[in-house]
Structure formats: C-alpha cells, structure tokens
CSV table of N, CA and C in Angstrom, one decimal:
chain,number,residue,atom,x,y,z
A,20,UNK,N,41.7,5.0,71.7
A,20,UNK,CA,42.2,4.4,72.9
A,20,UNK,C,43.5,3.8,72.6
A,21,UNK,N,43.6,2.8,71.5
A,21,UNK,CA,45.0,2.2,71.5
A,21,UNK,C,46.1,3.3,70.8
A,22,UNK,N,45.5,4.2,70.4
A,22,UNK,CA,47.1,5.6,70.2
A,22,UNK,C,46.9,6.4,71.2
A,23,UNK,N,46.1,6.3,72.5
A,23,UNK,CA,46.7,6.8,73.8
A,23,UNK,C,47.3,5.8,74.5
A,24,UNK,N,47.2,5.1,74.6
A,24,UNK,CA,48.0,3.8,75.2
A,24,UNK,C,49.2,3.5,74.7
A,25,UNK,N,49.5,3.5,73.3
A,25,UNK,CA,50.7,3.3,72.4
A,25,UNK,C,51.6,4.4,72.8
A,26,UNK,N,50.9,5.6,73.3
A,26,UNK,CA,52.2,6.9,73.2
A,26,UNK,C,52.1,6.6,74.7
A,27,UNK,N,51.4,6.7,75.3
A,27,UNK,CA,51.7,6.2,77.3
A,27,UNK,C,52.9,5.3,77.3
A,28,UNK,N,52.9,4.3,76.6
A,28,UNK,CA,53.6,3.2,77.1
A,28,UNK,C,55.4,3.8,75.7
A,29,UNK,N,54.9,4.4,74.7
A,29,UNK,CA,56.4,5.2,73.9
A,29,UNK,C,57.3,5.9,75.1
A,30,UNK,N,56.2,6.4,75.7
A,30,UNK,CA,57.1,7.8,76.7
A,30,UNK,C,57.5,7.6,77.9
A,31,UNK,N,57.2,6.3,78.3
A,31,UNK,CA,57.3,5.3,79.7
A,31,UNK,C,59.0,4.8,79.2
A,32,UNK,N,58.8,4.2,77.9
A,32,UNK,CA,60.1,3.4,77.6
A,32,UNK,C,61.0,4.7,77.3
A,33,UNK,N,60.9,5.5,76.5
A,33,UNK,CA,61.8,6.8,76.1
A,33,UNK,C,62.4,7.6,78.0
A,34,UNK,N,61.7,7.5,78.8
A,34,UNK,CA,61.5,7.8,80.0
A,34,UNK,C,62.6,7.2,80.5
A,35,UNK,N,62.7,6.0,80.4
A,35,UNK,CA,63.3,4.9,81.1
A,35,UNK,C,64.7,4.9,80.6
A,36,UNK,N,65.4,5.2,79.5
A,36,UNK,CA,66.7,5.0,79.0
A,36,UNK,C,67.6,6.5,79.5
A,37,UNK,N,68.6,5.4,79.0
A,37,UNK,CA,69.9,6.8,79.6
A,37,UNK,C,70.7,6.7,79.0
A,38,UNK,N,71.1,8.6,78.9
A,38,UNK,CA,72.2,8.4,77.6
A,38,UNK,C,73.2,7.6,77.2
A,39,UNK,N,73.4,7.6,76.2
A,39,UNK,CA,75.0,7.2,76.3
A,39,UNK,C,76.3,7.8,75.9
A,40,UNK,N,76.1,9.3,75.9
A,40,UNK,CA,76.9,9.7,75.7
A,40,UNK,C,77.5,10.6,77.6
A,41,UNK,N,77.1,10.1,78.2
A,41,UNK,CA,77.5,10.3,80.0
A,41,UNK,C,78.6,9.6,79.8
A,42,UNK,N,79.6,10.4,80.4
A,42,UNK,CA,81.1,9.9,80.8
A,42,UNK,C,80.7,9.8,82.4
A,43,UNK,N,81.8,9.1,82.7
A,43,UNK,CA,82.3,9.2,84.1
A,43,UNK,C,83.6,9.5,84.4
A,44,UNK,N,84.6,10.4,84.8
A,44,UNK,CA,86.4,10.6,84.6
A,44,UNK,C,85.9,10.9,86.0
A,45,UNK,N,87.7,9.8,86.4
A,45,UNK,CA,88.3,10.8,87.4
A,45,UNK,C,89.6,11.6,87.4
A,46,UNK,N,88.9,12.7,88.1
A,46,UNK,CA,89.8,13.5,87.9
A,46,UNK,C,90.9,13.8,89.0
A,47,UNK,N,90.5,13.3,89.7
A,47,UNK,CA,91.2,13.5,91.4
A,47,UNK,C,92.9,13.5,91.0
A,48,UNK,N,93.3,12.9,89.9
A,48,UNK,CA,94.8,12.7,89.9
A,48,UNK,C,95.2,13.7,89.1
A,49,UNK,N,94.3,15.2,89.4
A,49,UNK,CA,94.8,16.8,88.6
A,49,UNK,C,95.3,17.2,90.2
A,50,UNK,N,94.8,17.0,91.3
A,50,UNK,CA,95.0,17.6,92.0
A,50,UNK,C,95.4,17.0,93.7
A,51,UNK,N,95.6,15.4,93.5
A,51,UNK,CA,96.1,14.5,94.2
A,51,UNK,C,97.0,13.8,93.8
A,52,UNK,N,98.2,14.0,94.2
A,52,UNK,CA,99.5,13.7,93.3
A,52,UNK,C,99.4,12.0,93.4
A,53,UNK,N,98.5,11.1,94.4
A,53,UNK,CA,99.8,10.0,94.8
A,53,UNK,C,98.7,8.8,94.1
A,54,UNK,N,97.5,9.8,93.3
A,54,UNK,CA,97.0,9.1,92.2
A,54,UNK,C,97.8,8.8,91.0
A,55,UNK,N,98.7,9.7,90.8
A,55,UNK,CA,99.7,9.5,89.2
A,55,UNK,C,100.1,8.3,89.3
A,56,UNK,N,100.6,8.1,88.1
A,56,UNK,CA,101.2,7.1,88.0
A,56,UNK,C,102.6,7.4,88.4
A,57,UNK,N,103.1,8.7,87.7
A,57,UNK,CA,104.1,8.9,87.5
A,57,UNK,C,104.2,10.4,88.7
A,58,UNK,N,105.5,10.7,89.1
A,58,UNK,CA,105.7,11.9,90.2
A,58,UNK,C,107.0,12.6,89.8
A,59,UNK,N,107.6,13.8,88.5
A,59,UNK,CA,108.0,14.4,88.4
A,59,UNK,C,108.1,15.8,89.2
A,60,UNK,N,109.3,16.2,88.5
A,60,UNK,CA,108.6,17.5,89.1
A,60,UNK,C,109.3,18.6,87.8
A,61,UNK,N,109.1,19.6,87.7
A,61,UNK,CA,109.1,20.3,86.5
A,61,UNK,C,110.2,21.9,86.7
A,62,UNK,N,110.9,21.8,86.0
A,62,UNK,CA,111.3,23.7,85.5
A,62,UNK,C,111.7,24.0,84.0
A,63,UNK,N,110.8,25.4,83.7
A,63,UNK,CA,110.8,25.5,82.3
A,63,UNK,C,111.6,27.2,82.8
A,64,UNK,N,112.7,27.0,81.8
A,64,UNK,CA,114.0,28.3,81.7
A,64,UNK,C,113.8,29.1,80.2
A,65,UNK,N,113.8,30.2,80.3
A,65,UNK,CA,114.2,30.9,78.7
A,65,UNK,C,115.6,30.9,78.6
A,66,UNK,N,116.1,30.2,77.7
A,66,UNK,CA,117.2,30.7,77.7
A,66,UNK,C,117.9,31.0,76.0
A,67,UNK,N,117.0,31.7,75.4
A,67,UNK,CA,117.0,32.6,74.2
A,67,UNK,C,115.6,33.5,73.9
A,68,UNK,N,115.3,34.0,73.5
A,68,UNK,CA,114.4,34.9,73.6
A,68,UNK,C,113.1,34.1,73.0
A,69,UNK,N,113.6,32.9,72.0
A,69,UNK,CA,112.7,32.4,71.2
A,69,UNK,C,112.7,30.9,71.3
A,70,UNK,N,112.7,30.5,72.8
A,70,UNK,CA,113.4,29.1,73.3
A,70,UNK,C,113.1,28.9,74.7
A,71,UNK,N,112.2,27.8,75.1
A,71,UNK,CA,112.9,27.8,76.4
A,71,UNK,C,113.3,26.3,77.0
A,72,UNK,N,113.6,26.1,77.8
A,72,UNK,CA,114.0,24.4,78.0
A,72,UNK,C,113.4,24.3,78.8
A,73,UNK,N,112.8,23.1,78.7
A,73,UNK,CA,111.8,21.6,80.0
A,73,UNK,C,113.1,21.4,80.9
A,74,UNK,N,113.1,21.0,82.1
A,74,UNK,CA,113.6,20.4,82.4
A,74,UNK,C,112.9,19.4,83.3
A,75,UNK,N,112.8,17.7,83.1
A,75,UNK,CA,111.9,17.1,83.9
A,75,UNK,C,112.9,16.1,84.5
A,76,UNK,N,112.8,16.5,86.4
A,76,UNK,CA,113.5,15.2,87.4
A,76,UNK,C,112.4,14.3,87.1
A,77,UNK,N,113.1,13.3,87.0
A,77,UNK,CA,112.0,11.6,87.0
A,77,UNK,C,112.6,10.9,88.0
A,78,UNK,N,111.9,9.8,88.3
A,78,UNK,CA,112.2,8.4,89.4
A,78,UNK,C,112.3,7.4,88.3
A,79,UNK,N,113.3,7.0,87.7
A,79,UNK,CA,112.9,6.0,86.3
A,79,UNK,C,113.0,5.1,87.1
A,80,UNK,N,112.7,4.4,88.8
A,80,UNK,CA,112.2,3.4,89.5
A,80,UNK,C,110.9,3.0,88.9
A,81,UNK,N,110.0,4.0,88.3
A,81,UNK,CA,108.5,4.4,88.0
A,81,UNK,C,108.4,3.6,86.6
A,82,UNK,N,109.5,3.4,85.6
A,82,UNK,CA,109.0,2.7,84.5
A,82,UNK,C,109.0,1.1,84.9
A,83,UNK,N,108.8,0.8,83.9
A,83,UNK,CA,108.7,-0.5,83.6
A,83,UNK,C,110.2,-1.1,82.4
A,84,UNK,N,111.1,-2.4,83.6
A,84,UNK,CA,112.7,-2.4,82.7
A,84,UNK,C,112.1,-3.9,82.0
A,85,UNK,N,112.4,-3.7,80.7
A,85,UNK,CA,112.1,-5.1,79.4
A,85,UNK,C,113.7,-6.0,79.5
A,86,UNK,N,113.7,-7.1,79.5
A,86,UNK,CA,115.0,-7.9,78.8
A,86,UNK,C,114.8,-7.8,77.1
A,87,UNK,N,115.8,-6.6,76.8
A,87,UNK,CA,116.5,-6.6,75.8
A,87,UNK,C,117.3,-7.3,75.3
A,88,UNK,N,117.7,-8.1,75.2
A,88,UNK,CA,118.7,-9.1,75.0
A,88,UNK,C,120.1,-9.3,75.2
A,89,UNK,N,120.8,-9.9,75.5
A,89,UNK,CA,122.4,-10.0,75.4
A,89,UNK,C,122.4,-9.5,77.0
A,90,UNK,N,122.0,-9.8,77.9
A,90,UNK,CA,121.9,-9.4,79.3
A,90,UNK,C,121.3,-8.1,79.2
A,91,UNK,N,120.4,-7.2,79.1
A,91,UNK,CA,120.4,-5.6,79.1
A,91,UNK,C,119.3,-5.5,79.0
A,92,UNK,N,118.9,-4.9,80.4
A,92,UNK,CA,117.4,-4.4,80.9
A,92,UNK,C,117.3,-3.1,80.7
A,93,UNK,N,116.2,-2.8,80.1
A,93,UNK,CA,115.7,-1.3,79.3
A,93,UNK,C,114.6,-1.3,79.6
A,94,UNK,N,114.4,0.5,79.3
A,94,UNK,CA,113.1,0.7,79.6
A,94,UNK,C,112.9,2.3,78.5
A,95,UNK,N,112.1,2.2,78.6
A,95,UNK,CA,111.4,3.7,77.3
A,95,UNK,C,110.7,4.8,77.6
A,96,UNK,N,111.0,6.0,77.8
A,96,UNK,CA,110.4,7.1,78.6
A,96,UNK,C,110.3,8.0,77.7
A,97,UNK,N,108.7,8.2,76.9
A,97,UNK,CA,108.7,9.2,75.9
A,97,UNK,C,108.1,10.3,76.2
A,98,UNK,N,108.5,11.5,76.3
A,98,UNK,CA,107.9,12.7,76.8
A,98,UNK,C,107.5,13.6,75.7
A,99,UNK,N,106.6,14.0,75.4
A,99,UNK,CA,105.7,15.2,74.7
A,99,UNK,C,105.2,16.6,75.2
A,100,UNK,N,105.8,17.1,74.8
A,100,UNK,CA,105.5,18.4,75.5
A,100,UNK,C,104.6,19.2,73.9
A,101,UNK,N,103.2,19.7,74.1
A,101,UNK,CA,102.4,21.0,73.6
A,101,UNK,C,102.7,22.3,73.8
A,102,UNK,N,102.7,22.7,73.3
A,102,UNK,CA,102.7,24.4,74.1
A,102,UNK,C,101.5,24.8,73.6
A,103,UNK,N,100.6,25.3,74.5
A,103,UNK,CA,99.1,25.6,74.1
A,103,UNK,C,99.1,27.3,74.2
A,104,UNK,N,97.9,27.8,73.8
A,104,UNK,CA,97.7,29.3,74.2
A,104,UNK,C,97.0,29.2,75.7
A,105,UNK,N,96.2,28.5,75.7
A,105,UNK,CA,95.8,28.4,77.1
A,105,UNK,C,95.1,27.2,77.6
A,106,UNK,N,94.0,27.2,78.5
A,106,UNK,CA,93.0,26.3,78.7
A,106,UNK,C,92.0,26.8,78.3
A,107,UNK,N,91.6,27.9,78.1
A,107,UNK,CA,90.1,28.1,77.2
A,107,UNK,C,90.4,27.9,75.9
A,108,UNK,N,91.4,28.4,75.3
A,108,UNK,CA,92.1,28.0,73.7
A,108,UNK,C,92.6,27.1,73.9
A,109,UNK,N,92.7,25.9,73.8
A,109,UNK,CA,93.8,25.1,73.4
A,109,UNK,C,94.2,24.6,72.2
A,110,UNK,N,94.6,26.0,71.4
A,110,UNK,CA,95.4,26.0,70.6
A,110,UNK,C,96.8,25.4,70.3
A,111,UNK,N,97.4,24.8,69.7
A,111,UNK,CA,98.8,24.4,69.5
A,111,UNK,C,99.6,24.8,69.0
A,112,UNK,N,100.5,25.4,69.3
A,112,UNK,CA,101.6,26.1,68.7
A,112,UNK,C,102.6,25.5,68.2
A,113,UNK,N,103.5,24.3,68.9
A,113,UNK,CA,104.0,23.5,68.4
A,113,UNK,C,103.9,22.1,69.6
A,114,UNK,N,104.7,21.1,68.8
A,114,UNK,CA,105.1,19.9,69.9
A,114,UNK,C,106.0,19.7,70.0
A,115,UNK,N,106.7,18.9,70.8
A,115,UNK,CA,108.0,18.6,71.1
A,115,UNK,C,108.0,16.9,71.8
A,116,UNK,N,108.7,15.9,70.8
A,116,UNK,CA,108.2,14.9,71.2
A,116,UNK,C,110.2,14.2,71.0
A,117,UNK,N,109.7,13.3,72.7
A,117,UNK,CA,111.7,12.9,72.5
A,117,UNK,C,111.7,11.3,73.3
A,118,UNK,N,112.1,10.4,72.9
A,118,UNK,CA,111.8,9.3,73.5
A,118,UNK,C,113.4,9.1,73.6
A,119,UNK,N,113.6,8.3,75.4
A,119,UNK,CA,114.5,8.3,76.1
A,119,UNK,C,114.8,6.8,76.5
A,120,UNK,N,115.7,6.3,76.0
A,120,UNK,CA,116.1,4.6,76.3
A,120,UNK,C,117.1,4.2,77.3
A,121,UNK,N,116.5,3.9,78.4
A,121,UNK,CA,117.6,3.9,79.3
A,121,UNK,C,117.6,2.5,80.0
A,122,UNK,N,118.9,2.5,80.0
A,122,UNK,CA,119.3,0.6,81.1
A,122,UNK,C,119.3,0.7,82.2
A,123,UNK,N,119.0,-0.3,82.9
A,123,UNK,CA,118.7,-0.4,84.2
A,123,UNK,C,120.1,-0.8,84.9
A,124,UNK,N,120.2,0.8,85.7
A,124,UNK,CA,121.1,0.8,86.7
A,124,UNK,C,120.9,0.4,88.3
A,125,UNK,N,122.4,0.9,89.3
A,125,UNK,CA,121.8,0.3,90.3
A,125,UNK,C,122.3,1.7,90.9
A,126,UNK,N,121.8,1.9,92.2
A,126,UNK,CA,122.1,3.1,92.6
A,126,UNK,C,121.0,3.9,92.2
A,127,UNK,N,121.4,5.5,92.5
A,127,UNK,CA,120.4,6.7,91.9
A,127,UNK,C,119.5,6.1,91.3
A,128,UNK,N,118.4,6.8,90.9
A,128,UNK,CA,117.2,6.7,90.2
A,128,UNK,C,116.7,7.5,89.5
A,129,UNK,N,117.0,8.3,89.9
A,129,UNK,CA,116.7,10.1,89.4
A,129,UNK,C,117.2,10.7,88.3
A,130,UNK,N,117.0,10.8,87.4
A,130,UNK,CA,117.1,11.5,86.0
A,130,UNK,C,116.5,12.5,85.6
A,131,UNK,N,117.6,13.3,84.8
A,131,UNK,CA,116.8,14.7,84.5
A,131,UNK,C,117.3,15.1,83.1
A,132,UNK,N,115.8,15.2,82.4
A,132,UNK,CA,115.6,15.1,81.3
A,132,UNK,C,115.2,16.7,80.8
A,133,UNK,N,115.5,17.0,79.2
A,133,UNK,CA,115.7,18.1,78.6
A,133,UNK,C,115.0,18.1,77.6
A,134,UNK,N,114.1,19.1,77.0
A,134,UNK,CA,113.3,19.4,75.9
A,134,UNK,C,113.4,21.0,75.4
A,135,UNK,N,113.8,21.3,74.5
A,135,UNK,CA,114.2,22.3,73.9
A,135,UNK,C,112.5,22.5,73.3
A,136,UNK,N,112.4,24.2,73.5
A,136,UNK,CA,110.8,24.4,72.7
A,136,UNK,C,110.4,25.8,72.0
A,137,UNK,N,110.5,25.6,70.9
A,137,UNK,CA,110.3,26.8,70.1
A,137,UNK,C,109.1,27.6,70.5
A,138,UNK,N,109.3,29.1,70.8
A,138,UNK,CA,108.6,30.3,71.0
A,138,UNK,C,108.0,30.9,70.2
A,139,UNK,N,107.0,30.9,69.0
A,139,UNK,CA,106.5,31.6,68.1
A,139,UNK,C,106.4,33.7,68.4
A,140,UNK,N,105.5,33.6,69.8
A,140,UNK,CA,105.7,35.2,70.1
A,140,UNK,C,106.1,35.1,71.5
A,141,UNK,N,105.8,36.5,72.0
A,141,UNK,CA,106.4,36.9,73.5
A,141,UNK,C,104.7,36.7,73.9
A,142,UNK,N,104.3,35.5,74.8
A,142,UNK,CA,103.1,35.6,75.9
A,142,UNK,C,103.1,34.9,76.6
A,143,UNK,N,102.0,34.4,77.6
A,143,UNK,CA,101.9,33.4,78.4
A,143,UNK,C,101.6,32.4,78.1
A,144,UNK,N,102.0,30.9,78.0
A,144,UNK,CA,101.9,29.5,77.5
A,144,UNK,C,101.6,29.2,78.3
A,145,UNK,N,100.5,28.1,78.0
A,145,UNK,CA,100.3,26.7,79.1
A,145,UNK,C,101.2,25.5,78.1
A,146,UNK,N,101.6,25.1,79.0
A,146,UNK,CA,102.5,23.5,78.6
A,146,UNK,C,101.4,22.2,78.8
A,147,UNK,N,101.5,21.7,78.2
A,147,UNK,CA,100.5,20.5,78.1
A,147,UNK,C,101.8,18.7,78.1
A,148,UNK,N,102.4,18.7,79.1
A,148,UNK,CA,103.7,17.3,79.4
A,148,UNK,C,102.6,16.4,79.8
A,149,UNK,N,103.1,15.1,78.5
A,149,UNK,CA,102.7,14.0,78.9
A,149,UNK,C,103.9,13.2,78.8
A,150,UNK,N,104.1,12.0,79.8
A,150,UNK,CA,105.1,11.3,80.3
A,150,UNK,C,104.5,9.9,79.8
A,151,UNK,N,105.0,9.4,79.1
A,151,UNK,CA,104.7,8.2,78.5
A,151,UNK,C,105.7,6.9,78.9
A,152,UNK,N,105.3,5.9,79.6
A,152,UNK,CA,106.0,4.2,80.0
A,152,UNK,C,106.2,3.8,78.4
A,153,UNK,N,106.8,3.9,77.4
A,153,UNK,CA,106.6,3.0,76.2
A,153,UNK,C,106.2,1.8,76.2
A,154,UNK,N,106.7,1.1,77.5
A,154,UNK,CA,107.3,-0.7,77.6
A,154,UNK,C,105.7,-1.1,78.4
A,155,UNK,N,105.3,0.1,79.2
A,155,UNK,CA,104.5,-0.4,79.6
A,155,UNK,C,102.7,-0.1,79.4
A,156,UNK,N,103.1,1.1,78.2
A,156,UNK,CA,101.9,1.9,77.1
A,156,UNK,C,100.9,2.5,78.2
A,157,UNK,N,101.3,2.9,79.8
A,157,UNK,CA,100.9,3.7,80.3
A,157,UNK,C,101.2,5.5,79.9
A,158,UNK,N,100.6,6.0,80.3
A,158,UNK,CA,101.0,7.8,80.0
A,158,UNK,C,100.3,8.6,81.6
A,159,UNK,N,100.7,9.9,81.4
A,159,UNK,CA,100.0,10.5,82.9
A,159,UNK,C,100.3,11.9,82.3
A,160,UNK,N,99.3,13.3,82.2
A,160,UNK,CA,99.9,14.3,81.9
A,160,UNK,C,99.7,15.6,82.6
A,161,UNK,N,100.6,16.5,82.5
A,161,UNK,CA,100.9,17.6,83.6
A,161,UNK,C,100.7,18.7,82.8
A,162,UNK,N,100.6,19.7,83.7
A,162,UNK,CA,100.3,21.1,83.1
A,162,UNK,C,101.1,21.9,83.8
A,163,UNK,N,101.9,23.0,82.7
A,163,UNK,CA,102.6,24.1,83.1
A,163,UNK,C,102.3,25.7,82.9
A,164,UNK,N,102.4,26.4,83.3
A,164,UNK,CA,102.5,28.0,83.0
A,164,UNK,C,104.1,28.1,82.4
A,165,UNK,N,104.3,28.5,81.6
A,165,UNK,CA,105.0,29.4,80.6
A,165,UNK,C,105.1,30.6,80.6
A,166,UNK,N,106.0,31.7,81.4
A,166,UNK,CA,105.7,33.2,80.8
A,166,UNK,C,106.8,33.4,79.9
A,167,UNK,N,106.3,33.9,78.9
A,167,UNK,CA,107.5,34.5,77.9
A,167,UNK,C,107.1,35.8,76.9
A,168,UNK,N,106.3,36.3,78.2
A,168,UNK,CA,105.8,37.5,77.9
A,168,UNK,C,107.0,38.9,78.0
A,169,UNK,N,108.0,38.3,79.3
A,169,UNK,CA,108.6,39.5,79.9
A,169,UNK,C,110.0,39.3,78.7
C-alpha cells in the first residue's frame, strides 16, 4: 500500500512541473518593421566577381549621442555582416565587422554606410546584418539574399 501511494503521489508531482527549457521569443519584429528598433533599408552590388558591397541607409536619429568630451556628442554604429549558405545551413563563410563613430550633427540624418564582403564561390548567400547601438548595447538583425551565382 505505501509504494502504491508513494508512486501516486511521485507522478502527481512529476505531473505537475514544467519544463524549463520552454522559451518564449517574439518574433513579430521579422516581419513587422515598426517593432525594430532600428529601420534601415539595404542594397548588396557585385562589383568584382569575388566581392560584393553592403550598402546600408541609416536614420542615425535612431542611435543613442554620448558627451564625449571637449563639447562633442558621439555615437557608435557597429555593423556585422555574415554571409551564411543559407537558413537550413547556417554555415559561415566569412564576417565582416566595421564600427562607425559619428558626431552629432544638425540637419540630414541619413547616412549610408559601406561593407566590402569576400565571395569564396559563385552561389546564393543569405546575409545575416546586425546593426548594433554601441553607446547604447542595443542590436536588431536583418536578413539578405545574395545572388552571386550569375
């Protein structure tokens, strides 16, 4: 009687718990822009057979400007760019990592920024861009198609 009771009351409590390995993500800001933090917008150019360039417009309204000292407000915009094989591989081919220091101007806001990215062969890339606030150690990241098949 009491090792039927003992295992009744094991499998009641074993019953009762929940994992912990359950995530919860949201993901809504893959496919609802005005969840980013950040609002780029993207073009990737071949312009050598084994090369192609990022080009990313920013709002650097969107960072965060630091007093740097001697009057001079700054801010840190570090961008990384992957080149993967795909989304079922996410293999890495190379990285491309460039951090951009800029003072806070008045006028325009809009900057456009350049990353050079080595081509190992001729195929389709996914880009893996993440946009990093340095100052304010937020990040947000974007996904590109690459053809450098043709």
């Amino acid at each position: 009687m009491s090792n039927r009771s003992f295992l009744l009351i094991f499998i009641f409590l074993v019953s009762c718990m929940s994992s912990q390995d359950i995530s919860n993500s949201n993901l809504s800001s893959f496919y609802r822009s005005s969840d980013r933090l950040f609002h780029p917008s993207f073009e990737v150019y071949l312009f050598k057979p084994d090369s192609a360039r990022l080009y990313v417009r920013f709002n650097t309204k969107e960072l965060l400007y630091v007093n740097a000292g001697s009057d001079r407000v700054m801010a840190s915009l570090k961008i990384v760019c992957r080149l993967l094989e795909s989304y079922e591989a996410p293999t890495a081919y190379d990285t491309v990592e460039k951090v951009f220091t800029l003072p806070q101007l008045e006028g325009n806001s809009t900057k456009v920024f350049t990353l050079d990215i080595p081509l190992p062969k001729k195929q389709i890339y996914l880009l893996e861009v993440t946009l990093a606030d340095v100052r304010k150690n937020t990040s947000d990241m974007f996904f590109l198609g690459l053809d450098a098949a043709s």
